Short mmCIF file of N, CA and C in Angstrom, two decimals:
data_model
loop_
_atom_site.label_atom_id
_atom_site.label_comp_id
_atom_site.label_asym_id
_atom_site.label_seq_id
_atom_site.Cartn_x
_atom_site.Cartn_y
_atom_site.Cartn_z
N MET A 1 -8.58 11.21 19.72
CA MET A 1 -7.20 11.17 19.08
C MET A 1 -6.71 12.62 19.05
N MET A 2 -5.48 12.86 19.42
CA MET A 2 -4.89 14.14 19.38
C MET A 2 -4.37 14.38 17.99
N LEU A 3 -4.57 15.66 17.45
CA LEU A 3 -3.97 16.07 16.24
C LEU A 3 -3.18 17.35 16.56
N ASN A 4 -1.93 17.35 16.06
CA ASN A 4 -0.99 18.44 16.39
C ASN A 4 -0.30 18.83 15.13
N PRO A 5 -0.35 20.07 14.67
CA PRO A 5 0.27 20.46 13.42
C PRO A 5 1.76 20.42 13.32
N ARG A 6 2.47 20.90 14.34
CA ARG A 6 3.95 21.02 14.16
C ARG A 6 4.58 20.76 15.55
N GLY A 7 4.01 19.77 16.18
CA GLY A 7 4.36 19.66 17.63
C GLY A 7 3.44 20.68 18.27
N ALA A 8 3.49 20.72 19.54
CA ALA A 8 2.61 21.64 20.34
C ALA A 8 2.89 23.06 20.12
N ALA A 9 4.13 23.43 19.75
CA ALA A 9 4.61 24.76 19.58
C ALA A 9 4.27 25.26 18.16
N ALA A 10 3.20 24.85 17.55
CA ALA A 10 2.85 25.14 16.18
C ALA A 10 2.71 26.66 16.01
N GLU A 11 3.25 27.21 14.98
CA GLU A 11 3.16 28.64 14.75
C GLU A 11 2.19 28.84 13.59
N GLN A 12 2.03 27.91 12.69
CA GLN A 12 1.18 28.00 11.51
C GLN A 12 0.14 26.96 11.64
N ALA A 13 -1.07 27.30 11.30
CA ALA A 13 -2.12 26.26 11.37
C ALA A 13 -1.95 25.40 10.11
N VAL A 14 -2.30 24.05 10.35
CA VAL A 14 -2.24 23.05 9.33
C VAL A 14 -3.56 22.40 9.28
N ALA A 15 -4.12 22.23 8.05
CA ALA A 15 -5.42 21.61 7.96
C ALA A 15 -5.41 20.19 8.59
N PRO A 16 -6.42 19.80 9.28
CA PRO A 16 -6.52 18.51 9.82
C PRO A 16 -6.62 17.42 8.73
N PRO A 17 -6.34 16.16 9.02
CA PRO A 17 -6.41 15.16 7.98
C PRO A 17 -7.80 15.10 7.31
N THR A 18 -7.91 14.88 6.02
CA THR A 18 -9.20 14.85 5.42
C THR A 18 -9.88 13.46 5.74
N GLN A 19 -11.22 13.52 5.37
CA GLN A 19 -11.95 12.29 5.60
C GLN A 19 -11.46 11.33 4.61
N GLY A 20 -11.40 10.09 4.99
CA GLY A 20 -10.91 8.99 4.15
C GLY A 20 -9.43 8.70 4.33
N ASP A 21 -8.73 9.45 5.20
CA ASP A 21 -7.31 9.13 5.46
C ASP A 21 -7.26 7.71 6.15
N ILE A 22 -6.26 6.93 5.80
CA ILE A 22 -6.13 5.56 6.34
C ILE A 22 -4.68 5.43 6.87
N ASP A 23 -4.48 4.41 7.65
CA ASP A 23 -3.11 4.01 8.11
C ASP A 23 -2.47 3.46 6.79
N LEU A 24 -1.34 3.98 6.39
CA LEU A 24 -0.67 3.59 5.11
C LEU A 24 0.38 2.43 5.36
N GLY A 25 0.27 1.80 6.53
CA GLY A 25 1.22 0.73 6.86
C GLY A 25 1.37 -0.34 5.80
N GLU A 26 0.30 -0.76 5.28
CA GLU A 26 0.27 -1.86 4.24
C GLU A 26 0.95 -1.40 2.95
N PHE A 27 1.20 -0.14 2.74
CA PHE A 27 1.78 0.35 1.53
C PHE A 27 3.24 0.64 1.66
N ILE A 28 3.83 0.33 2.81
CA ILE A 28 5.27 0.62 3.02
C ILE A 28 6.02 -0.65 2.55
N ASP A 29 7.02 -0.45 1.73
CA ASP A 29 7.82 -1.51 1.18
C ASP A 29 8.99 -1.68 2.14
N LYS A 30 8.81 -2.57 3.17
CA LYS A 30 9.75 -2.69 4.29
C LYS A 30 11.07 -3.21 3.81
N LYS A 31 11.22 -3.92 2.66
CA LYS A 31 12.47 -4.35 2.13
C LYS A 31 13.37 -3.20 1.70
N GLN A 32 12.71 -2.05 1.29
CA GLN A 32 13.41 -0.89 0.76
C GLN A 32 13.68 0.15 1.85
N CYS A 33 13.19 -0.06 3.02
CA CYS A 33 13.42 0.82 4.12
C CYS A 33 14.75 0.63 4.75
N PHE A 34 15.33 1.68 5.33
CA PHE A 34 16.68 1.60 5.97
C PHE A 34 16.88 2.75 6.93
N CYS A 35 17.88 2.63 7.83
CA CYS A 35 18.19 3.67 8.79
C CYS A 35 19.61 3.78 8.98
N LEU A 36 20.07 5.04 8.99
CA LEU A 36 21.52 5.33 9.20
C LEU A 36 21.69 5.61 10.68
N ASN A 37 22.86 5.15 11.27
CA ASN A 37 23.16 5.35 12.69
C ASN A 37 22.25 4.62 13.61
N GLU A 38 21.73 3.44 13.23
CA GLU A 38 20.96 2.66 14.14
C GLU A 38 21.78 1.65 14.87
N ASP A 39 21.41 1.45 16.14
CA ASP A 39 22.06 0.48 16.99
C ASP A 39 21.66 -0.95 16.42
N PRO A 40 22.64 -1.82 16.12
CA PRO A 40 22.26 -3.10 15.52
C PRO A 40 21.39 -3.98 16.39
N ALA A 41 21.46 -3.72 17.69
CA ALA A 41 20.58 -4.46 18.60
C ALA A 41 19.16 -3.91 18.73
N HIS A 42 18.95 -2.68 18.12
CA HIS A 42 17.64 -2.05 18.17
C HIS A 42 17.39 -1.46 16.76
N PRO A 43 17.16 -2.24 15.69
CA PRO A 43 17.01 -1.78 14.32
C PRO A 43 15.67 -1.14 13.96
N HIS A 44 15.61 -0.51 12.93
CA HIS A 44 14.46 0.29 12.44
C HIS A 44 13.22 -0.73 12.15
N THR A 45 13.47 -1.96 11.90
CA THR A 45 12.45 -2.95 11.70
C THR A 45 11.46 -3.00 12.91
N ASN A 46 11.97 -2.74 14.14
CA ASN A 46 11.19 -2.67 15.30
C ASN A 46 10.02 -1.69 15.30
N LEU A 47 10.22 -0.63 14.40
CA LEU A 47 9.21 0.38 14.33
C LEU A 47 7.85 -0.11 13.82
N PHE A 48 7.88 -1.18 13.12
CA PHE A 48 6.62 -1.70 12.41
C PHE A 48 5.95 -2.88 13.10
N ILE A 49 6.52 -3.29 14.25
CA ILE A 49 6.04 -4.49 15.00
C ILE A 49 4.88 -4.16 15.89
N GLY A 50 4.75 -2.95 16.41
CA GLY A 50 3.57 -2.59 17.23
C GLY A 50 3.73 -2.93 18.69
N ASP A 51 4.97 -3.20 19.11
CA ASP A 51 5.26 -3.56 20.51
C ASP A 51 6.20 -2.41 21.00
N GLU A 52 5.67 -1.68 22.00
CA GLU A 52 6.48 -0.51 22.47
C GLU A 52 7.77 -0.94 23.23
N ARG A 53 7.85 -2.14 23.55
CA ARG A 53 9.10 -2.66 24.28
C ARG A 53 10.26 -2.86 23.30
N LEU A 54 9.85 -2.98 21.96
CA LEU A 54 10.93 -3.09 20.94
C LEU A 54 10.97 -1.72 20.27
N PHE A 55 12.17 -1.20 20.03
CA PHE A 55 12.33 0.15 19.52
C PHE A 55 13.57 0.29 18.64
N LEU A 56 13.56 1.39 17.86
CA LEU A 56 14.71 1.83 17.10
C LEU A 56 15.49 2.74 18.09
N GLN A 57 16.89 2.48 18.07
CA GLN A 57 17.74 3.32 18.89
C GLN A 57 18.91 3.75 18.07
N SER A 58 19.33 5.02 18.30
CA SER A 58 20.61 5.45 17.53
C SER A 58 21.77 4.76 18.18
N ASP A 59 22.84 4.81 17.43
CA ASP A 59 24.03 4.13 17.80
C ASP A 59 25.05 5.19 18.51
N SER A 60 25.63 5.96 17.70
CA SER A 60 26.81 6.80 18.22
C SER A 60 26.49 8.13 18.70
N ASP A 61 25.25 8.64 18.38
CA ASP A 61 24.88 9.94 18.95
C ASP A 61 23.31 9.90 18.78
N GLU A 62 22.68 11.10 18.99
CA GLU A 62 21.24 11.20 19.01
C GLU A 62 20.64 11.26 17.63
N GLN A 63 21.37 11.40 16.59
CA GLN A 63 20.80 11.53 15.23
C GLN A 63 20.51 10.26 14.66
N LEU A 64 19.38 10.18 13.89
CA LEU A 64 18.94 9.03 13.11
C LEU A 64 18.48 9.56 11.78
N LEU A 65 18.62 8.70 10.77
CA LEU A 65 18.19 9.03 9.41
C LEU A 65 17.38 7.89 8.90
N VAL A 66 16.04 7.93 8.96
CA VAL A 66 15.16 6.82 8.64
C VAL A 66 14.55 7.12 7.27
N HIS A 67 14.72 6.10 6.32
CA HIS A 67 14.18 6.23 4.98
C HIS A 67 13.02 5.15 4.88
N ILE A 68 11.91 5.70 4.44
CA ILE A 68 10.62 4.87 4.31
C ILE A 68 10.33 4.93 2.86
N GLN A 69 10.13 3.76 2.22
CA GLN A 69 9.76 3.61 0.83
C GLN A 69 8.37 3.08 0.76
N PHE A 70 7.52 3.69 0.02
CA PHE A 70 6.14 3.21 -0.19
C PHE A 70 6.07 2.42 -1.53
N ASN A 71 5.19 1.40 -1.67
CA ASN A 71 5.09 0.61 -2.89
C ASN A 71 4.06 1.21 -3.77
N GLU A 72 3.39 2.28 -3.31
CA GLU A 72 2.46 3.09 -4.15
C GLU A 72 2.72 4.55 -3.87
N VAL A 73 2.37 5.41 -4.80
CA VAL A 73 2.39 6.82 -4.58
C VAL A 73 1.32 7.23 -3.57
N VAL A 74 1.60 7.97 -2.52
CA VAL A 74 0.57 8.30 -1.51
C VAL A 74 0.54 9.85 -1.24
N LYS A 75 -0.59 10.29 -0.74
CA LYS A 75 -0.71 11.65 -0.27
C LYS A 75 -0.66 11.56 1.27
N LEU A 76 0.30 12.07 1.89
CA LEU A 76 0.51 12.04 3.28
C LEU A 76 -0.19 13.25 3.98
N SER A 77 -0.84 12.96 5.14
CA SER A 77 -1.49 14.07 5.90
C SER A 77 -0.95 14.07 7.36
N ALA A 78 -0.48 12.99 7.89
CA ALA A 78 -0.01 13.02 9.30
C ALA A 78 0.95 11.75 9.54
N ILE A 79 1.76 11.94 10.59
CA ILE A 79 2.56 10.83 11.10
C ILE A 79 2.29 10.66 12.56
N ASN A 80 2.34 9.44 12.97
CA ASN A 80 2.16 9.03 14.35
C ASN A 80 3.54 8.55 14.85
N PHE A 81 4.17 9.28 15.68
CA PHE A 81 5.44 8.84 16.37
C PHE A 81 5.08 8.29 17.68
N VAL A 82 5.71 7.16 18.04
CA VAL A 82 5.61 6.64 19.37
C VAL A 82 6.93 6.47 20.04
N GLY A 83 7.14 7.09 21.21
CA GLY A 83 8.49 7.08 21.80
C GLY A 83 8.34 7.19 23.26
N PRO A 84 9.58 7.00 23.90
CA PRO A 84 9.62 7.01 25.40
C PRO A 84 9.27 8.37 25.98
N GLU A 85 8.90 8.39 27.25
CA GLU A 85 8.64 9.64 27.94
C GLU A 85 9.85 10.05 28.70
N ASP A 86 10.93 10.20 28.04
CA ASP A 86 12.23 10.54 28.70
C ASP A 86 13.14 11.39 27.67
N GLU A 87 14.27 11.67 28.00
CA GLU A 87 15.23 12.51 27.27
C GLU A 87 15.60 11.85 25.94
N SER A 88 15.38 10.63 25.70
CA SER A 88 15.76 9.95 24.48
C SER A 88 14.69 10.14 23.43
N ALA A 89 13.53 10.75 23.64
CA ALA A 89 12.52 10.99 22.72
C ALA A 89 12.98 12.04 21.69
N PRO A 90 12.74 11.85 20.45
CA PRO A 90 13.02 12.88 19.47
C PRO A 90 12.40 14.19 19.75
N LEU A 91 13.12 15.30 19.46
CA LEU A 91 12.58 16.65 19.72
C LEU A 91 12.43 17.41 18.40
N THR A 92 13.39 17.34 17.50
CA THR A 92 13.31 17.92 16.18
C THR A 92 13.52 16.92 15.09
N ILE A 93 12.56 16.79 14.10
CA ILE A 93 12.56 15.89 13.08
C ILE A 93 12.35 16.63 11.79
N LYS A 94 13.27 16.54 10.89
CA LYS A 94 13.07 17.11 9.47
C LYS A 94 12.57 16.08 8.61
N VAL A 95 11.52 16.46 7.80
CA VAL A 95 10.81 15.50 7.00
C VAL A 95 11.14 15.89 5.48
N PHE A 96 11.69 14.86 4.76
CA PHE A 96 12.03 15.10 3.32
C PHE A 96 11.15 14.12 2.52
N ALA A 97 10.65 14.57 1.38
CA ALA A 97 9.84 13.76 0.55
C ALA A 97 10.56 13.45 -0.76
N ASN A 98 10.50 12.26 -1.25
CA ASN A 98 10.98 11.80 -2.56
C ASN A 98 12.51 12.09 -2.81
N ARG A 99 13.21 12.03 -1.69
CA ARG A 99 14.74 12.24 -1.82
C ARG A 99 15.42 10.89 -1.50
N LEU A 100 16.17 10.41 -2.53
CA LEU A 100 16.84 9.18 -2.42
C LEU A 100 18.27 9.38 -2.00
N ASN A 101 18.83 8.40 -1.29
CA ASN A 101 20.22 8.34 -0.96
C ASN A 101 20.68 9.53 -0.16
N LEU A 102 19.96 9.99 0.74
CA LEU A 102 20.39 11.21 1.56
C LEU A 102 21.30 10.66 2.67
N GLY A 103 22.35 11.41 2.91
CA GLY A 103 23.25 11.18 4.03
C GLY A 103 23.09 12.29 5.02
N PHE A 104 23.89 12.15 6.22
CA PHE A 104 23.78 13.16 7.20
C PHE A 104 24.20 14.52 6.72
N SER A 105 25.24 14.54 5.89
CA SER A 105 25.70 15.95 5.41
C SER A 105 24.63 16.47 4.47
N ASP A 106 23.91 15.64 3.73
CA ASP A 106 22.83 16.21 2.88
C ASP A 106 21.71 16.85 3.67
N VAL A 107 21.20 16.10 4.68
CA VAL A 107 20.00 16.61 5.41
C VAL A 107 20.33 17.85 6.21
N GLU A 108 21.58 18.09 6.58
CA GLU A 108 21.90 19.30 7.30
C GLU A 108 22.05 20.43 6.42
N ASP A 109 22.19 20.27 5.09
CA ASP A 109 22.40 21.33 4.11
C ASP A 109 21.01 21.65 3.43
N LEU A 110 20.20 20.59 3.25
CA LEU A 110 18.96 20.75 2.38
C LEU A 110 17.83 21.30 3.24
N LYS A 111 16.95 22.02 2.54
CA LYS A 111 15.73 22.51 3.22
C LYS A 111 14.70 21.38 3.23
N ALA A 112 14.21 21.02 4.37
CA ALA A 112 13.15 19.98 4.57
C ALA A 112 11.90 20.45 4.02
N GLU A 113 10.98 19.50 3.57
CA GLU A 113 9.68 19.88 3.23
C GLU A 113 8.88 20.42 4.50
N GLN A 114 9.25 19.89 5.66
CA GLN A 114 8.71 20.34 6.99
C GLN A 114 9.62 19.92 8.10
N THR A 115 9.72 20.79 9.11
CA THR A 115 10.50 20.53 10.29
C THR A 115 9.45 20.42 11.43
N LEU A 116 9.54 19.28 12.14
CA LEU A 116 8.68 19.08 13.29
C LEU A 116 9.33 19.25 14.65
N ASP A 117 8.78 20.12 15.45
CA ASP A 117 9.24 20.32 16.82
C ASP A 117 8.32 19.47 17.77
N LEU A 118 8.64 18.37 18.17
CA LEU A 118 7.85 17.46 18.97
C LEU A 118 7.78 17.74 20.38
N THR A 119 6.67 17.36 21.03
CA THR A 119 6.47 17.48 22.50
C THR A 119 6.24 16.00 23.08
N PRO A 120 6.27 15.81 24.27
CA PRO A 120 5.95 14.47 24.88
C PRO A 120 4.48 14.08 24.43
N ALA A 121 3.60 15.00 24.22
CA ALA A 121 2.23 14.54 23.72
C ALA A 121 2.25 14.04 22.37
N ASP A 122 3.22 14.44 21.55
CA ASP A 122 3.38 13.96 20.15
C ASP A 122 3.92 12.53 20.08
N MET A 123 4.42 12.02 21.25
CA MET A 123 5.02 10.68 21.22
C MET A 123 4.04 9.64 21.72
N LEU A 124 2.89 10.05 22.01
CA LEU A 124 1.78 9.06 22.48
C LEU A 124 1.23 8.28 21.28
N ALA A 125 0.83 7.04 21.62
CA ALA A 125 0.39 6.11 20.61
C ALA A 125 -0.88 6.61 19.88
N ASP A 126 -1.70 7.45 20.47
CA ASP A 126 -2.99 7.83 19.96
C ASP A 126 -2.89 9.22 19.34
N SER A 127 -1.68 9.79 19.22
CA SER A 127 -1.52 11.21 18.66
C SER A 127 -1.12 11.14 17.20
N GLN A 128 -1.42 12.16 16.46
CA GLN A 128 -0.94 12.40 15.11
C GLN A 128 -0.40 13.76 14.89
N THR A 129 0.74 13.83 14.29
CA THR A 129 1.33 15.04 13.96
C THR A 129 1.03 15.38 12.49
N ASN A 130 0.26 16.39 12.26
CA ASN A 130 -0.14 16.74 10.86
C ASN A 130 1.04 17.31 10.04
N LEU A 131 0.95 16.98 8.77
CA LEU A 131 1.90 17.52 7.79
C LEU A 131 1.18 18.56 6.96
N TYR A 132 2.10 19.43 6.29
CA TYR A 132 1.47 20.39 5.38
C TYR A 132 1.12 19.65 4.10
N ALA A 133 -0.16 19.44 3.96
CA ALA A 133 -0.69 18.54 2.89
C ALA A 133 -0.19 18.89 1.49
N VAL A 134 0.00 20.16 1.17
CA VAL A 134 0.41 20.60 -0.17
C VAL A 134 1.80 20.12 -0.46
N LYS A 135 2.67 19.85 0.53
CA LYS A 135 4.05 19.41 0.29
C LYS A 135 4.19 17.94 0.19
N PHE A 136 3.05 17.16 0.45
CA PHE A 136 3.16 15.77 0.46
C PHE A 136 2.07 15.10 -0.32
N GLN A 137 1.81 15.64 -1.56
CA GLN A 137 0.74 15.20 -2.43
C GLN A 137 1.03 13.89 -3.22
N ARG A 138 2.33 13.79 -3.67
CA ARG A 138 2.62 12.61 -4.47
C ARG A 138 3.97 12.02 -3.96
N VAL A 139 3.89 11.22 -2.91
CA VAL A 139 5.08 10.73 -2.16
C VAL A 139 5.25 9.29 -2.37
N SER A 140 6.52 9.07 -2.78
CA SER A 140 6.94 7.62 -2.99
C SER A 140 7.89 7.19 -1.88
N SER A 141 8.53 8.13 -1.25
CA SER A 141 9.39 7.88 -0.11
C SER A 141 9.50 9.07 0.81
N ILE A 142 9.74 8.76 2.03
CA ILE A 142 9.94 9.79 3.08
C ILE A 142 11.21 9.49 3.80
N THR A 143 11.97 10.55 4.07
CA THR A 143 13.18 10.43 4.93
C THR A 143 12.94 11.37 6.13
N LEU A 144 13.17 10.68 7.33
CA LEU A 144 12.87 11.41 8.54
C LEU A 144 14.42 11.57 9.19
N PHE A 145 14.72 12.79 9.46
CA PHE A 145 16.05 13.08 10.10
C PHE A 145 15.75 13.56 11.57
N VAL A 146 16.05 12.64 12.45
CA VAL A 146 16.05 13.01 13.86
C VAL A 146 17.25 13.76 14.10
N GLU A 147 17.10 15.13 14.16
CA GLU A 147 18.21 16.00 14.43
C GLU A 147 18.62 16.07 15.83
N GLU A 148 17.64 16.15 16.72
CA GLU A 148 18.04 16.22 18.18
C GLU A 148 16.93 15.64 18.97
N ASN A 149 17.31 15.28 20.22
CA ASN A 149 16.30 14.68 21.18
C ASN A 149 16.25 15.65 22.34
N ASN A 150 15.67 15.18 23.49
CA ASN A 150 15.57 15.99 24.57
C ASN A 150 16.68 16.00 25.56
N GLY A 151 17.86 15.58 25.06
CA GLY A 151 19.04 15.72 25.85
C GLY A 151 19.86 14.42 26.15
N ASP A 152 19.34 13.23 25.73
CA ASP A 152 20.05 11.95 26.05
C ASP A 152 21.16 11.85 24.95
N ASP A 153 21.99 10.80 25.16
CA ASP A 153 23.11 10.57 24.25
C ASP A 153 22.58 9.73 23.00
N VAL A 154 21.50 9.10 23.17
CA VAL A 154 20.83 8.31 22.01
C VAL A 154 19.38 8.64 21.92
N SER A 155 18.76 8.48 20.71
CA SER A 155 17.41 8.68 20.48
C SER A 155 16.65 7.38 20.36
N LYS A 156 15.42 7.33 20.72
CA LYS A 156 14.63 6.05 20.69
C LYS A 156 13.26 6.45 20.04
N LEU A 157 12.73 5.51 19.16
CA LEU A 157 11.40 5.48 18.64
C LEU A 157 10.90 4.06 18.78
N SER A 158 9.70 3.90 19.26
CA SER A 158 9.13 2.53 19.30
C SER A 158 8.10 2.24 18.28
N GLY A 159 7.55 3.37 17.59
CA GLY A 159 6.52 3.06 16.58
C GLY A 159 6.42 4.23 15.70
N LEU A 160 6.00 3.89 14.42
CA LEU A 160 5.98 4.93 13.37
C LEU A 160 4.78 4.50 12.40
N LYS A 161 3.83 5.45 12.25
CA LYS A 161 2.74 5.21 11.33
C LYS A 161 2.50 6.41 10.49
N PHE A 162 2.07 6.16 9.32
CA PHE A 162 1.75 7.27 8.36
C PHE A 162 0.33 7.24 8.01
N PHE A 163 -0.29 8.39 7.79
CA PHE A 163 -1.71 8.60 7.48
C PHE A 163 -1.91 9.35 6.30
N GLY A 164 -2.85 8.90 5.38
CA GLY A 164 -3.11 9.63 4.19
C GLY A 164 -3.94 8.78 3.30
N GLN A 165 -3.70 8.98 2.00
CA GLN A 165 -4.47 8.16 1.02
C GLN A 165 -3.51 7.82 -0.07
N THR A 166 -3.83 6.71 -0.73
CA THR A 166 -3.12 6.29 -1.97
C THR A 166 -3.57 7.09 -3.13
N VAL A 167 -2.62 7.33 -4.04
CA VAL A 167 -2.92 7.86 -5.38
C VAL A 167 -3.15 6.76 -6.36
N ALA A 168 -4.36 6.66 -6.80
CA ALA A 168 -4.82 5.45 -7.65
C ALA A 168 -3.90 5.09 -8.81
N GLY A 169 -3.68 3.81 -8.81
CA GLY A 169 -2.90 3.15 -9.99
C GLY A 169 -1.49 3.42 -10.12
N THR A 170 -0.74 3.45 -8.94
CA THR A 170 0.66 3.76 -9.06
C THR A 170 1.47 2.69 -8.14
N ASN A 171 1.26 1.43 -8.31
CA ASN A 171 2.01 0.40 -7.60
C ASN A 171 3.45 0.38 -8.12
N MET A 172 4.37 0.91 -7.27
CA MET A 172 5.75 1.08 -7.66
C MET A 172 6.44 -0.28 -7.86
N ALA A 173 5.94 -1.35 -7.23
CA ALA A 173 6.51 -2.68 -7.42
C ALA A 173 6.29 -3.19 -8.81
N GLU A 174 5.34 -2.72 -9.45
CA GLU A 174 5.05 -3.15 -10.90
C GLU A 174 5.85 -2.49 -11.96
N PHE A 175 6.59 -1.43 -11.63
CA PHE A 175 7.46 -0.71 -12.52
C PHE A 175 8.66 -1.59 -12.91
N LYS A 176 8.99 -1.65 -14.14
CA LYS A 176 10.12 -2.50 -14.57
C LYS A 176 11.06 -1.51 -15.28
N LYS A 177 12.38 -1.82 -15.08
CA LYS A 177 13.41 -0.99 -15.65
C LYS A 177 13.52 -1.31 -17.15
N CYS A 178 13.53 -0.39 -18.01
CA CYS A 178 13.62 -0.56 -19.48
C CYS A 178 15.04 -0.22 -20.01
N GLY A 179 15.44 -0.95 -20.89
CA GLY A 179 16.66 -0.66 -21.57
C GLY A 179 17.89 -1.43 -21.05
#
């Protein structure tokens, strides 16, 4: 399995995932996930199916804003992006933690917890792009801003997995609004 800290052009070393990291797919609250600027024929729900022929595609330009909600608080260590080997593959992705209701104007102005410069190797099904562990210790949601791709008019992603650990005793679905 390939591990890559900030895409292949990493300038700073990032610690590899720790022992005990798992695929956090079962902790994603898919009903609370959404994507801005998705093509209705290729929605974000395709990311979780596991079939590379089904994909998320942007609609009017190359930018995508994907919001992932977890049903438990997690510690994230890596993300697996799966995408095509062409110009529609994402190149720059900004990662925001625990930010709700972000729009395109917000993500262009805010400082991301981490910016990923991806390479074709980062788009392979068996690769993981490491995250700065210290910035992703108590995460209830992640927003991924696909800022640019490799030159196509639209961006495509066919898979997305998160790796890390759950933080014990924090099932967000059990929280009830008071008052």
